[in-house]
mmCIF file of C-alpha atoms in Angstrom:
data_model
loop_
_atom_site.group_PDB
_atom_site.id
_atom_site.type_symbol
_atom_site.label_atom_id
_atom_site.label_comp_id
_atom_site.label_asym_id
_atom_site.label_seq_id
_atom_site.Cartn_x
_atom_site.Cartn_y
_atom_site.Cartn_z
ATOM 1 C CA MET A 1 34.588 113.625 75.508
ATOM 2 C CA PRO A 2 34.852 111.798 78.857
ATOM 3 C CA ALA A 3 38.367 111.317 80.191
ATOM 4 C CA LYS A 4 39.636 107.810 80.817
ATOM 5 C CA VAL A 5 40.086 106.975 84.496
ATOM 6 C CA TYR A 6 41.656 103.617 85.278
ATOM 7 C CA PHE A 7 40.602 101.880 88.476
ATOM 8 C CA THR A 8 41.767 98.917 90.503
ATOM 9 C CA ASP A 9 40.343 97.812 93.829
ATOM 10 C CA THR A 10 42.351 96.582 96.805
ATOM 11 C CA HIS A 11 41.212 92.957 96.902
ATOM 12 C CA SER A 12 44.115 90.527 96.769
ATOM 13 C CA ARG A 13 44.538 86.787 97.324
ATOM 14 C CA SER A 14 47.820 86.273 95.498
ATOM 15 C CA HIS A 15 51.106 87.942 94.604
ATOM 16 C CA GLU A 16 49.734 88.658 91.136
ATOM 17 C CA GLU A 17 46.999 90.806 92.679
ATOM 18 C CA SER A 18 49.052 92.699 95.277
ATOM 19 C CA LYS A 19 48.791 96.480 95.502
ATOM 20 C CA MET A 20 52.341 96.757 94.170
ATOM 21 C CA VAL A 21 51.409 94.798 91.053
ATOM 22 C CA LYS A 22 48.243 96.844 90.613
ATOM 23 C CA VAL A 23 50.153 100.126 90.786
ATOM 24 C CA ALA A 24 52.487 98.815 88.098
ATOM 25 C CA ARG A 25 49.461 97.946 85.925
ATOM 26 C CA LEU A 26 48.093 101.447 86.311
ATOM 27 C CA CYS A 27 51.450 102.837 85.154
ATOM 28 C CA ASP A 28 51.255 100.602 82.089
ATOM 29 C CA ALA A 29 47.712 101.820 81.381
ATOM 30 C CA LEU A 30 48.969 105.420 81.519
ATOM 31 C CA ASN A 31 51.678 104.507 78.981
ATOM 32 C CA LEU A 32 54.532 106.240 80.795
ATOM 33 C CA LYS A 33 56.806 105.851 77.781
ATOM 34 C CA LYS A 34 54.780 108.602 76.059
ATOM 35 C CA ILE A 35 55.091 110.884 79.079
ATOM 36 C CA VAL A 36 58.638 110.202 80.247
ATOM 37 C CA LYS A 37 61.397 110.560 77.667
ATOM 38 C CA LYS A 38 64.667 108.636 77.704
ATOM 39 C CA ASN A 39 67.424 110.162 79.867
ATOM 40 C CA GLU A 40 65.190 113.043 80.963
ATOM 41 C CA LEU A 41 64.445 114.002 84.545
ATOM 42 C CA ALA A 42 60.963 113.091 85.771
ATOM 43 C CA ALA A 43 59.418 114.627 88.888
ATOM 44 C CA VAL A 44 57.361 112.348 91.108
ATOM 45 C CA LYS A 45 55.199 114.889 92.934
ATOM 46 C CA LEU A 46 53.844 113.622 96.242
ATOM 47 C CA HIS A 47 53.254 114.530 99.887
ATOM 48 C CA PHE A 48 55.724 112.933 102.306
ATOM 49 C CA GLY A 49 53.426 113.404 105.308
ATOM 50 C CA GLU A 50 53.978 115.414 108.451
ATOM 51 C CA TYR A 51 56.022 113.642 111.120
ATOM 52 C CA GLY A 52 53.521 111.758 113.285
ATOM 53 C CA ASN A 53 51.134 111.093 110.404
ATOM 54 C CA ASP A 54 51.026 107.411 109.466
ATOM 55 C CA THR A 55 48.420 107.284 106.676
ATOM 56 C CA HIS A 56 50.472 109.109 104.051
ATOM 57 C CA LEU A 57 51.417 107.298 100.835
ATOM 58 C CA ASN A 58 53.133 103.955 101.282
ATOM 59 C CA PRO A 59 56.772 104.227 100.092
ATOM 60 C CA THR A 60 56.721 100.661 98.758
ATOM 61 C CA LEU A 61 53.863 101.619 96.416
ATOM 62 C CA VAL A 62 55.698 104.770 95.354
ATOM 63 C CA ARG A 63 58.683 102.548 94.498
ATOM 64 C CA GLN A 64 56.582 100.798 91.837
ATOM 65 C CA VAL A 65 56.071 104.106 90.040
ATOM 66 C CA VAL A 66 59.769 104.941 90.294
ATOM 67 C CA ASP A 67 60.680 101.563 88.799
ATOM 68 C CA LYS A 68 58.286 102.100 85.890
ATOM 69 C CA ILE A 69 59.768 105.534 85.168
ATOM 70 C CA ILE A 70 63.263 104.008 85.125
ATOM 71 C CA ALA A 71 62.034 101.235 82.827
ATOM 72 C CA ALA A 72 60.723 103.944 80.486
ATOM 73 C CA GLY A 73 64.203 105.487 80.377
ATOM 74 C CA GLY A 74 63.566 108.412 82.710
ATOM 75 C CA LYS A 75 65.510 109.672 85.711
ATOM 76 C CA PRO A 76 62.983 110.060 88.542
ATOM 77 C CA PHE A 77 63.231 112.197 91.651
ATOM 78 C CA LEU A 78 60.674 112.564 94.433
ATOM 79 C CA THR A 79 59.653 116.115 95.224
ATOM 80 C CA ASP A 80 57.424 118.412 97.259
ATOM 81 C CA THR A 81 57.571 122.002 98.535
ATOM 82 C CA THR A 82 58.106 123.633 101.921
ATOM 83 C CA THR A 83 55.082 124.454 104.058
ATOM 84 C CA LEU A 84 53.577 127.804 104.967
ATOM 85 C CA TYR A 85 52.816 126.684 108.514
ATOM 86 C CA SER A 86 55.311 125.645 111.168
ATOM 87 C CA GLY A 87 55.977 121.933 111.500
ATOM 88 C CA SER A 88 58.353 119.227 110.387
ATOM 89 C CA ARG A 89 58.473 120.398 106.725
ATOM 90 C CA HIS A 90 58.856 124.174 107.127
ATOM 91 C CA ASN A 91 62.303 124.243 105.467
ATOM 92 C CA ALA A 92 64.137 121.918 103.103
ATOM 93 C CA VAL A 93 66.387 120.352 105.755
ATOM 94 C CA ASP A 94 63.526 119.455 108.091
ATOM 95 C CA HIS A 95 61.436 118.374 105.109
ATOM 96 C CA LEU A 96 64.115 115.981 103.865
ATOM 97 C CA GLN A 97 64.582 114.538 107.330
ATOM 98 C CA THR A 98 60.829 114.008 107.670
ATOM 99 C CA ALA A 99 60.656 112.333 104.264
ATOM 100 C CA TYR A 100 63.379 109.889 105.287
ATOM 101 C CA LEU A 101 61.790 109.189 108.679
ATOM 102 C CA ASN A 102 58.489 108.453 106.940
ATOM 103 C CA GLY A 103 60.162 105.882 104.695
ATOM 104 C CA PHE A 104 61.023 107.871 101.571
ATOM 105 C CA ALA A 105 64.762 107.249 101.716
ATOM 106 C CA PRO A 106 66.472 106.598 98.364
ATOM 107 C CA SER A 107 67.334 103.061 99.480
ATOM 108 C CA VAL A 108 63.582 102.358 99.802
ATOM 109 C CA VAL A 109 62.030 104.325 96.954
ATOM 110 C CA GLY A 110 64.883 104.016 94.451
ATOM 111 C CA ALA A 111 65.172 107.746 93.742
ATOM 112 C CA PRO A 112 66.549 110.875 95.415
ATOM 113 C CA VAL A 113 64.363 113.420 97.185
ATOM 114 C CA ILE A 114 64.594 117.068 96.087
ATOM 115 C CA ILE A 115 62.631 119.885 97.748
ATOM 116 C CA ALA A 116 61.442 121.866 94.760
ATOM 117 C CA ASP A 117 61.352 125.422 96.117
ATOM 118 C CA GLY A 118 64.703 125.597 97.876
ATOM 119 C CA LEU A 119 65.906 125.900 101.448
ATOM 120 C CA PHE A 120 63.215 128.281 102.705
ATOM 121 C CA GLY A 121 60.594 127.985 99.973
ATOM 122 C CA GLY A 122 61.728 131.040 98.028
ATOM 123 C CA ASN A 123 62.748 129.455 94.726
ATOM 124 C CA ASP A 124 60.008 129.861 92.131
ATOM 125 C CA VAL A 125 59.313 130.846 88.542
ATOM 126 C CA PRO A 126 56.395 132.945 87.260
ATOM 127 C CA VAL A 127 53.841 131.294 84.990
ATOM 128 C CA ARG A 128 51.238 133.280 83.075
ATOM 129 C CA SER A 129 47.808 131.910 83.980
ATOM 130 C CA ASN A 130 45.422 134.709 82.898
ATOM 131 C CA CYS A 131 42.607 133.581 85.165
ATOM 132 C CA LYS A 132 40.096 135.479 87.306
ATOM 133 C CA HIS A 133 42.175 135.809 90.468
ATOM 134 C CA PHE A 134 45.710 135.557 89.108
ATOM 135 C CA LYS A 135 47.267 136.665 85.848
ATOM 136 C CA GLU A 136 50.515 135.081 87.020
ATOM 137 C CA VAL A 137 51.281 132.348 89.530
ATOM 138 C CA HIS A 138 54.528 131.364 91.268
ATOM 139 C CA ILE A 139 55.465 127.712 90.840
ATOM 140 C CA ALA A 140 58.326 125.929 92.615
ATOM 141 C CA THR A 141 61.382 126.029 90.371
ATOM 142 C CA GLU A 142 62.280 122.346 90.182
ATOM 143 C CA ILE A 143 58.671 121.265 89.641
ATOM 144 C CA ARG A 144 58.296 123.734 86.810
ATOM 145 C CA ARG A 145 61.645 122.843 85.233
ATOM 146 C CA ALA A 146 61.120 119.068 85.255
ATOM 147 C CA PRO A 147 60.308 117.960 81.688
ATOM 148 C CA SER A 148 57.715 115.419 82.870
ATOM 149 C CA MET A 149 55.820 114.707 86.058
ATOM 150 C CA VAL A 150 53.898 111.889 87.702
ATOM 151 C CA VAL A 151 51.598 113.207 90.437
ATOM 152 C CA LEU A 152 50.855 110.787 93.275
ATOM 153 C CA SER A 153 48.100 111.845 95.681
ATOM 154 C CA HIS A 154 46.528 110.421 98.812
ATOM 155 C CA PHE A 155 42.811 111.154 98.389
ATOM 156 C CA LYS A 156 41.411 112.221 101.775
ATOM 157 C CA GLY A 157 39.550 114.970 103.586
ATOM 158 C CA HIS A 158 40.795 118.473 104.339
ATOM 159 C CA GLN A 159 39.650 121.053 106.883
ATOM 160 C CA MET A 160 39.853 123.916 104.374
ATOM 161 C CA ALA A 161 39.563 122.344 100.913
ATOM 162 C CA GLY A 162 36.938 119.741 101.871
ATOM 163 C CA PHE A 163 38.994 117.052 100.206
ATOM 164 C CA GLY A 164 42.446 116.814 98.707
ATOM 165 C CA GLY A 165 43.436 114.860 95.628
ATOM 166 C CA ALA A 166 45.346 115.607 92.441
ATOM 167 C CA VAL A 167 44.108 119.195 92.095
ATOM 168 C CA LYS A 168 45.129 120.225 95.602
ATOM 169 C CA ASN A 169 48.432 118.352 95.271
ATOM 170 C CA LEU A 170 49.211 120.437 92.189
ATOM 171 C CA ALA A 171 48.029 123.692 93.749
ATOM 172 C CA MET A 172 49.498 123.940 97.235
ATOM 173 C CA GLY A 173 52.151 121.323 96.540
ATOM 174 C CA GLY A 174 53.306 122.956 93.317
ATOM 175 C CA ALA A 175 53.582 126.478 94.703
ATOM 176 C CA SER A 176 56.450 128.163 96.494
ATOM 177 C CA VAL A 177 55.821 129.825 99.853
ATOM 178 C CA ARG A 178 54.908 133.025 98.024
ATOM 179 C CA GLY A 179 52.395 131.077 95.948
ATOM 180 C CA LYS A 180 50.892 129.444 99.021
ATOM 181 C CA ARG A 181 50.384 132.857 100.606
ATOM 182 C CA GLU A 182 48.660 134.084 97.464
ATOM 183 C CA GLN A 183 46.296 131.117 97.529
ATOM 184 C CA HIS A 184 45.348 131.527 101.181
ATOM 185 C CA ALA A 185 45.135 135.350 101.109
ATOM 186 C CA THR A 186 42.799 135.572 104.082
ATOM 187 C CA HIS A 187 43.000 135.980 107.841
ATOM 188 C CA VAL A 188 41.607 134.311 110.924
ATOM 189 C CA SER A 189 39.899 135.747 113.983
ATOM 190 C CA VAL A 190 39.265 134.488 117.502
ATOM 191 C CA ASN A 191 35.867 133.850 119.024
ATOM 192 C CA LYS A 192 36.658 135.082 122.524
ATOM 193 C CA ASP A 193 33.662 133.303 124.056
ATOM 194 C CA ASP A 194 34.970 129.928 122.869
ATOM 195 C CA CYS A 195 38.673 130.512 123.565
ATOM 196 C CA ILE A 196 39.883 128.492 126.558
ATOM 197 C CA GLY A 197 43.255 130.238 126.804
ATOM 198 C CA CYS A 198 45.396 127.163 126.170
ATOM 199 C CA ALA A 199 47.813 129.138 123.912
ATOM 200 C CA LYS A 200 48.316 126.222 121.509
ATOM 201 C CA CYS A 201 47.587 128.588 118.621
ATOM 202 C CA VAL A 202 50.224 131.024 119.869
ATOM 203 C CA HIS A 203 52.927 128.364 119.892
ATOM 204 C CA SER A 204 51.963 127.049 116.433
ATOM 205 C CA CYS A 205 51.955 130.335 114.525
ATOM 206 C CA PRO A 206 54.983 130.680 112.206
ATOM 207 C CA GLN A 207 54.546 134.480 112.005
ATOM 208 C CA GLN A 208 54.038 135.227 115.715
ATOM 209 C CA ALA A 209 50.695 136.741 114.727
ATOM 210 C CA LEU A 210 48.974 135.353 117.816
ATOM 211 C CA SER A 211 49.454 136.357 121.430
ATOM 212 C CA MET A 212 47.629 136.063 124.755
ATOM 213 C CA ARG A 213 45.694 139.027 126.131
ATOM 214 C CA ASP A 214 43.656 138.683 129.324
ATOM 215 C CA HIS A 215 43.955 134.897 129.046
ATOM 216 C CA LYS A 216 42.455 134.915 125.553
ATOM 217 C CA SER A 217 44.084 134.525 122.154
ATOM 218 C CA HIS A 218 44.491 137.658 120.048
ATOM 219 C CA VAL A 219 45.315 137.937 116.318
ATOM 220 C CA GLU A 220 47.514 140.635 114.785
ATOM 221 C CA THR A 221 45.824 140.665 111.382
ATOM 222 C CA ALA A 222 48.720 142.461 109.687
ATOM 223 C CA ARG A 223 51.044 139.561 110.543
ATOM 224 C CA CYS A 224 48.629 136.697 109.760
ATOM 225 C CA ILE A 225 49.407 134.859 106.509
ATOM 226 C CA GLY A 226 46.362 132.598 106.587
ATOM 227 C CA CYS A 227 48.164 129.280 106.956
ATOM 228 C CA PHE A 228 45.355 128.057 109.276
ATOM 229 C CA GLU A 229 47.671 126.009 111.479
ATOM 230 C CA CYS A 230 46.040 127.702 114.481
ATOM 231 C CA MET A 231 42.654 126.387 113.380
ATOM 232 C CA THR A 232 44.078 122.884 113.174
ATOM 233 C CA VAL A 233 45.535 122.858 116.683
ATOM 234 C CA CYS A 234 42.776 124.765 118.527
ATOM 235 C CA PRO A 235 40.947 122.216 120.736
ATOM 236 C CA ALA A 236 37.990 124.573 121.308
ATOM 237 C CA LYS A 237 37.613 125.485 117.617
ATOM 238 C CA ALA A 238 37.706 129.149 118.629
ATOM 239 C CA ILE A 239 39.786 130.192 115.608
ATOM 240 C CA VAL A 240 37.446 131.101 112.750
ATOM 241 C CA MET A 241 37.271 132.819 109.401
ATOM 242 C CA ASP A 242 34.454 134.270 107.324
ATOM 243 C CA TRP A 243 33.399 130.931 105.884
ATOM 244 C CA ALA A 244 30.416 132.305 103.966
ATOM 245 C CA THR A 245 32.405 134.738 101.825
ATOM 246 C CA GLU A 246 35.955 133.378 101.857
ATOM 247 C CA MET A 247 35.645 129.706 100.958
ATOM 248 C CA GLU A 248 34.728 129.794 97.270
ATOM 249 C CA PRO A 249 37.368 132.410 96.359
ATOM 250 C CA PHE A 250 39.940 130.346 98.268
ATOM 251 C CA MET A 251 38.999 127.241 96.294
ATOM 252 C CA GLU A 252 39.180 129.165 93.026
ATOM 253 C CA ARG A 253 42.603 130.602 93.842
ATOM 254 C CA MET A 254 43.827 127.123 94.690
ATOM 255 C CA THR A 255 42.485 125.714 91.417
ATOM 256 C CA GLU A 256 44.148 128.471 89.393
ATOM 257 C CA TYR A 257 47.463 127.489 90.940
ATOM 258 C CA ALA A 258 46.874 123.871 89.957
ATOM 259 C CA TYR A 259 46.232 125.085 86.412
ATOM 260 C CA GLY A 260 49.449 127.119 86.448
ATOM 261 C CA THR A 261 51.504 124.185 87.693
ATOM 262 C CA VAL A 262 50.723 122.097 84.608
ATOM 263 C CA LYS A 263 50.119 124.815 82.008
ATOM 264 C CA GLY A 264 52.141 124.296 78.837
ATOM 265 C CA ARG A 265 53.384 120.814 79.715
ATOM 266 C CA ASN A 266 51.982 119.330 76.494
ATOM 267 C CA ARG A 267 50.401 116.261 78.092
ATOM 268 C CA ARG A 268 53.588 115.191 79.826
ATOM 269 C CA VAL A 269 51.875 114.824 83.187
ATOM 270 C CA CYS A 270 49.864 111.925 84.591
ATOM 271 C CA TYR A 271 48.171 111.268 87.913
ATOM 272 C CA ILE A 272 47.598 108.407 90.331
ATOM 273 C CA ASN A 273 45.259 108.789 93.325
ATOM 274 C CA PHE A 274 45.405 106.378 96.238
ATOM 275 C CA VAL A 275 41.931 106.160 97.788
ATOM 276 C CA LEU A 276 43.230 104.285 100.807
ATOM 277 C CA ASN A 277 43.014 105.356 104.449
ATOM 278 C CA VAL A 278 40.514 108.067 103.534
ATOM 279 C CA THR A 279 41.011 110.104 106.677
ATOM 280 C CA PRO A 280 39.062 113.318 107.401
ATOM 281 C CA ASP A 281 42.297 115.327 107.622
ATOM 282 C CA CYS A 282 45.169 116.127 105.310
ATOM 283 C CA ASP A 283 48.526 114.364 105.741
ATOM 284 C CA CYS A 284 49.786 117.786 106.870
ATOM 285 C CA VAL A 285 48.572 117.059 110.392
ATOM 286 C CA ALA A 286 50.856 115.226 112.804
ATOM 287 C CA TRP A 287 48.328 112.462 113.485
ATOM 288 C CA SER A 288 45.994 110.143 111.588
ATOM 289 C CA ASP A 289 42.322 109.796 112.438
ATOM 290 C CA MET A 290 40.370 106.677 111.519
ATOM 291 C CA PRO A 291 39.131 106.505 107.901
ATOM 292 C CA LEU A 292 35.693 107.736 106.842
ATOM 293 C CA VAL A 293 35.152 104.738 104.543
ATOM 294 C CA PRO A 294 36.821 101.382 103.819
ATOM 295 C CA ASP A 295 39.686 101.389 101.315
ATOM 296 C CA VAL A 296 38.244 102.077 97.857
ATOM 297 C CA GLY A 297 41.138 101.448 95.488
ATOM 298 C CA ILE A 298 43.748 103.160 93.332
ATOM 299 C CA LEU A 299 42.871 105.278 90.292
ATOM 300 C CA ALA A 300 44.910 106.839 87.479
ATOM 301 C CA SER A 301 44.333 109.276 84.630
ATOM 302 C CA THR A 302 45.928 111.994 82.534
ATOM 303 C CA ASP A 303 43.106 114.347 83.631
ATOM 304 C CA PRO A 304 43.321 115.573 87.251
ATOM 305 C CA VAL A 305 39.741 116.879 87.375
ATOM 306 C CA ALA A 306 38.205 113.670 86.047
ATOM 307 C CA LEU A 307 40.389 111.662 88.397
ATOM 308 C CA ASP A 308 39.350 113.612 91.504
ATOM 309 C CA GLN A 309 35.696 113.513 90.411
ATOM 310 C CA ALA A 310 35.830 109.726 90.076
ATOM 311 C CA CYS A 311 37.480 109.411 93.495
ATOM 312 C CA LEU A 312 34.872 111.661 95.081
ATOM 313 C CA ASP A 313 32.038 109.656 93.527
ATOM 314 C CA LEU A 314 33.503 106.355 94.729
ATOM 315 C CA VAL A 315 34.016 107.656 98.274
ATOM 316 C CA ASN A 316 30.475 108.990 98.434
ATOM 317 C CA SER A 317 29.081 105.656 97.261
ATOM 318 C CA ALA A 318 31.167 103.669 99.762
ATOM 319 C CA PRO A 319 29.738 102.594 103.145
ATOM 320 C CA SER A 320 30.529 104.886 106.061
ATOM 321 C CA LEU A 321 32.496 103.712 109.064
ATOM 322 C CA CYS A 322 31.491 104.090 112.712
ATOM 323 C CA GLY A 323 28.351 106.185 112.422
ATOM 324 C CA SER A 324 30.143 109.138 110.895
ATOM 325 C CA ALA A 325 28.733 112.641 110.573
ATOM 326 C CA GLN A 326 27.097 112.216 107.187
ATOM 327 C CA GLU A 327 24.874 109.435 108.523
ATOM 328 C CA LYS A 328 23.654 111.728 111.280
ATOM 329 C CA ASN A 329 23.151 114.734 109.025
ATOM 330 C CA GLY A 330 21.831 112.948 105.955
ATOM 331 C CA GLU A 331 24.568 114.435 103.794
ATOM 332 C CA GLN A 332 25.501 112.889 100.466
ATOM 333 C CA ASP A 333 29.027 114.322 100.322
ATOM 334 C CA LYS A 334 31.007 112.663 103.107
ATOM 335 C CA PHE A 335 33.652 115.368 103.168
ATOM 336 C CA THR A 336 31.170 118.244 103.379
ATOM 337 C CA ALA A 337 29.445 116.382 106.198
ATOM 338 C CA ARG A 338 32.747 116.218 108.069
ATOM 339 C CA TRP A 339 33.702 119.824 107.263
ATOM 340 C CA PRO A 340 30.356 121.671 106.751
ATOM 341 C CA HIS A 341 31.890 125.063 105.930
ATOM 342 C CA THR A 342 34.002 123.784 103.030
ATOM 343 C CA ARG A 343 33.250 123.859 99.294
ATOM 344 C CA GLY A 344 35.284 120.927 97.987
ATOM 345 C CA PRO A 345 33.505 120.401 94.640
ATOM 346 C CA VAL A 346 34.357 123.972 93.601
ATOM 347 C CA GLN A 347 37.866 122.805 92.673
ATOM 348 C CA LEU A 348 36.311 120.420 90.137
ATOM 349 C CA GLN A 349 33.668 122.806 88.800
ATOM 350 C CA TYR A 350 36.077 125.715 88.475
ATOM 351 C CA GLY A 351 38.842 123.428 87.212
ATOM 352 C CA GLU A 352 36.632 122.418 84.331
ATOM 353 C CA GLU A 353 35.704 126.065 83.700
ATOM 354 C CA ILE A 354 39.320 127.248 83.347
ATOM 355 C CA GLY A 355 40.470 124.255 81.297
ATOM 356 C CA LEU A 356 42.344 122.221 83.905
ATOM 357 C CA GLY A 357 40.314 119.127 83.055
ATOM 358 C CA ASN A 358 36.916 117.564 82.485
ATOM 359 C CA ARG A 359 34.520 116.288 85.147
ATOM 360 C CA ALA A 360 33.053 113.709 82.775
ATOM 361 C CA TYR A 361 34.902 110.395 82.890
ATOM 362 C CA GLU A 362 34.838 106.786 81.783
ATOM 363 C CA LEU A 363 35.821 104.418 84.596
ATOM 364 C CA ILE A 364 37.914 101.540 83.273
ATOM 365 C CA ARG A 365 38.489 98.645 85.655
ATOM 366 C CA LEU A 366 41.812 96.860 85.331
#
């Protein structure tokens, strides 16, 4: 049976049609009172954005969700996990500071911020998943312990996952550092012919796995944890991996972690995707490129797979901006056109296969 996916566009000519009002309507359509119980803690899982990124979720829109949770009797807190790569969210202190600088202060969003996997990302609990790659996954403690959860995701592109929405938010965002390492579980190499010797990769590596040898970057494979930060910062794109054999297993591992994050929650999770500022990169980068398409809208569902599928379909049917890559290559999938080596739809296909959700959906306009 198709899952219900609620949709509202971004057109507005009055206060009654503002984005804030529309987010509140989506919360009503999800019937938060069935998900959030009175006087119970409710996790609002989101991505606060790397410092320097300015297309992350708008805190004023997040506030509407917080207010609806409070109205339902719940006690909301905003949460995310520490990052595998170096940056402004690599430990809980830096992460909190970044969240506040990006506008997610309690005075703005109406709820405290709690980093779910502790000071250095080591706090997790095992969850039996019994899937192909993992029999057990490691989920951030406070995300797993929260009785209910509302997952807010910025739907956009991603250099490794193709695109990121609710599934990726659950997977990487729900895992501790140990869980993130298990998902990546691969290594990079350097194409010496392309390396320009700038050493940006060396300075970005959190494990000191990269060094300079004869003015070229060199990888110590035993130290590499596959965080791919070096690939992000390399201006010559000389950092590579075995795309042909590694991508689909990576996507499957990620999807199994998403499954583990919500397993056993007895339908006490719901999802809202913001298909606004659909940039080619994740909010993990410390910049924001121009969007691939105009703003599409905001969507909500209790099924993360159906929700991401609907978002992907709407993005692919939207007009492209500024002669983007898919127009030149004749690609249908805008994200694959931007990141040709990725396999984004695998997270939806495999998610349906393991029982995370259903790709079939009914789009309901509010």
